[in-house]
XYZ file of N, CA and C in Angstrom:
240
model
N 35.012 49.250 -30.750
C 34.660 50.175 -29.684
C 35.839 51.079 -29.341
N 37.056 50.532 -29.333
C 38.237 51.330 -29.021
C 38.418 52.436 -30.065
N 38.130 52.129 -31.326
C 38.242 53.130 -32.386
C 37.270 54.277 -32.186
N 36.062 53.955 -31.765
C 35.055 54.995 -31.514
C 35.464 55.875 -30.339
N 36.035 55.266 -29.312
C 36.504 56.016 -28.145
C 37.614 56.987 -28.558
N 38.562 56.493 -29.339
C 39.663 57.339 -29.808
C 39.128 58.493 -30.655
N 38.151 58.218 -31.493
C 37.549 59.269 -32.324
C 36.898 60.334 -31.453
N 36.183 59.916 -30.416
C 35.566 60.880 -29.488
C 36.628 61.746 -28.822
N 37.684 61.119 -28.344
C 38.755 61.857 -27.671
C 39.371 62.894 -28.607
N 39.702 62.472 -29.817
C 40.354 63.373 -30.761
C 39.412 64.482 -31.231
N 38.133 64.164 -31.385
C 37.157 65.186 -31.757
C 37.025 66.228 -30.654
N 36.961 65.783 -29.415
C 36.862 66.709 -28.288
C 38.079 67.627 -28.229
N 39.259 67.071 -28.357
C 40.480 67.884 -28.319
C 40.473 68.886 -29.470
N 40.098 68.443 -30.655
C 40.071 69.337 -31.817
C 39.097 70.490 -31.609
N 37.906 70.188 -31.096
C 36.907 71.233 -30.872
C 37.329 72.193 -29.770
N 37.944 71.667 -28.714
C 38.437 72.542 -27.643
C 39.485 73.504 -28.186
N 40.386 73.003 -29.012
C 41.429 73.865 -29.582
C 40.844 74.906 -30.537
N 39.813 74.540 -31.265
C 39.175 75.516 -32.162
C 38.466 76.597 -31.375
N 37.815 76.208 -30.277
C 37.036 77.182 -29.514
C 37.905 78.006 -28.568
N 38.844 77.362 -27.879
C 39.602 78.032 -26.819
C 41.063 78.289 -27.180
N 41.535 77.808 -28.291
C 42.923 77.958 -28.756
C 43.932 77.314 -27.807
N 44.046 77.837 -26.605
C 45.043 77.349 -25.664
C 44.437 76.293 -24.749
N 44.760 75.029 -25.022
C 44.291 73.926 -24.195
C 45.528 73.319 -23.533
N 45.594 73.372 -22.201
C 46.776 72.854 -21.500
C 47.048 71.383 -21.824
N 48.327 71.037 -21.878
C 48.725 69.655 -22.159
C 48.106 68.674 -21.168
N 47.972 69.098 -19.908
C 47.397 68.223 -18.890
C 45.947 67.864 -19.223
N 45.218 68.822 -19.766
C 43.826 68.573 -20.152
C 43.794 67.603 -21.325
N 44.674 67.810 -22.289
C 44.737 66.909 -23.451
C 45.059 65.492 -22.989
N 46.037 65.353 -22.113
C 46.404 64.019 -21.610
C 45.247 63.370 -20.862
N 44.531 64.171 -20.088
C 43.384 63.636 -19.356
C 42.315 63.121 -20.324
N 42.033 63.885 -21.355
C 41.035 63.474 -22.342
C 41.497 62.202 -23.052
N 42.769 62.150 -23.417
C 43.298 60.970 -24.103
C 43.262 59.726 -23.217
N 43.287 59.909 -21.897
C 43.231 58.785 -20.971
C 41.796 58.405 -20.598
N 40.843 59.275 -20.906
C 39.448 59.030 -20.531
C 38.878 57.845 -21.310
N 38.213 56.971 -20.602
C 37.585 55.813 -21.239
C 36.083 55.765 -20.983
N 35.559 56.780 -20.322
C 34.133 56.860 -20.025
C 33.444 57.620 -21.159
N 32.775 56.884 -22.044
C 32.157 57.535 -23.207
C 31.054 58.499 -22.801
N 30.369 58.221 -21.700
C 29.317 59.138 -21.242
C 29.931 60.479 -20.852
N 31.071 60.439 -20.162
C 31.739 61.686 -19.762
C 32.263 62.433 -20.979
N 32.841 61.711 -21.929
C 33.297 62.347 -23.170
C 32.135 63.010 -23.889
N 30.985 62.346 -23.922
C 29.805 62.942 -24.546
C 29.355 64.201 -23.817
N 29.432 64.190 -22.478
C 29.076 65.390 -21.704
C 29.993 66.544 -22.077
N 31.293 66.271 -22.174
C 32.235 67.321 -22.556
C 31.966 67.810 -23.976
N 31.699 66.880 -24.886
C 31.400 67.280 -26.268
C 30.157 68.168 -26.315
N 29.120 67.790 -25.601
C 27.895 68.599 -25.552
C 28.148 69.948 -24.881
N 29.001 69.954 -23.861
C 29.273 71.169 -23.112
C 29.979 72.252 -23.905
N 30.654 71.871 -24.966
C 31.368 72.854 -25.785
C 30.408 73.912 -26.325
N 29.204 73.521 -26.619
C 28.238 74.446 -27.215
C 27.922 75.624 -26.297
N 27.861 75.382 -24.996
C 27.451 76.420 -24.056
C 28.603 77.041 -23.275
N 29.764 76.411 -23.293
C 30.888 76.864 -22.469
C 31.547 78.114 -23.038
N 31.881 79.024 -22.139
C 32.659 80.203 -22.517
C 34.129 80.027 -22.150
N 34.405 79.104 -21.243
C 35.772 78.830 -20.811
C 35.924 77.333 -20.569
N 37.170 76.892 -20.455
C 37.402 75.493 -20.084
C 36.834 75.207 -18.700
N 36.889 76.191 -17.824
C 36.344 76.016 -16.474
C 34.846 75.726 -16.516
N 34.139 76.317 -17.474
C 32.703 76.043 -17.621
C 32.443 74.573 -17.920
N 33.422 73.914 -18.499
C 33.297 72.503 -18.850
C 33.834 71.601 -17.748
N 34.300 72.219 -16.647
C 34.897 71.442 -15.574
C 36.381 71.245 -15.787
N 36.954 71.980 -16.741
C 38.390 71.911 -17.013
C 38.918 73.332 -17.023
N 39.634 73.709 -15.981
C 40.130 75.073 -15.883
C 41.202 75.382 -16.896
N 41.374 76.653 -17.183
C 42.384 77.075 -18.150
C 43.795 76.768 -17.670
N 43.930 76.514 -16.359
C 45.244 76.151 -15.833
C 45.384 74.646 -15.699
N 44.456 73.906 -16.307
C 44.499 72.457 -16.222
C 43.813 71.914 -14.996
N 43.232 72.801 -14.188
C 42.518 72.369 -12.999
C 41.045 72.212 -13.320
N 40.445 71.292 -12.655
C 39.036 71.010 -12.851
C 38.265 71.371 -11.594
N 36.987 71.633 -11.753
C 36.130 71.819 -10.598
C 35.809 70.469 -9.960
N 36.189 69.389 -10.622
C 35.953 68.036 -10.141
C 37.239 67.506 -9.506
N 37.258 67.217 -8.194
C 38.475 66.736 -7.536
C 39.013 65.448 -8.158
N 38.121 64.590 -8.646
C 38.549 63.345 -9.282
C 39.394 63.632 -10.526
N 38.986 64.628 -11.302
C 39.746 65.016 -12.487
C 41.089 65.589 -12.063
N 41.112 66.416 -11.011
C 42.365 66.990 -10.537
C 43.348 65.904 -10.116
N 42.857 64.844 -9.459
C 43.731 63.742 -9.080
C 44.318 63.087 -10.327
N 43.500 62.892 -11.338
C 43.982 62.282 -12.571
C 44.993 63.188 -13.263
N 44.714 64.486 -13.293
C 45.610 65.423 -13.949
C 46.949 65.512 -13.218
N 46.930 65.328 -11.896
C 48.170 65.433 -11.126
C 48.915 64.122 -11.078
N 48.301 63.059 -11.611
C 48.949 61.753 -11.579
C 48.763 61.020 -10.285
N 47.866 61.512 -9.414
C 47.664 60.898 -8.105
C 46.402 60.052 -8.020
N 45.862 59.682 -9.150
C 44.656 58.874 -9.110
C 44.197 58.535 -10.486
N 43.214 57.689 -10.527
C 42.636 57.257 -11.787
C 41.146 57.496 -11.720
N 40.570 58.046 -12.782
C 39.138 58.337 -12.766
C 38.317 57.106 -13.066
N 38.942 56.001 -13.364
C 38.202 54.777 -13.692
C 38.089 53.888 -12.492
């Protein structure tokens, strides 16, 4: 199961970089720390329709429209 989770994380990061080129390190770290496969699947599915990282709930400045994600990105909380 851990291998599948890692594969999802790396696939998401790879696709984000292909689509958006510039993916902030904070977003990459957040994805690498994510252990919720349902959320990873939502992000993977969202790539198809998103025009920006913000459309996916991940702003181009590493900020999310989700306060829980912002806490995780700032190091002030855990999304789990």
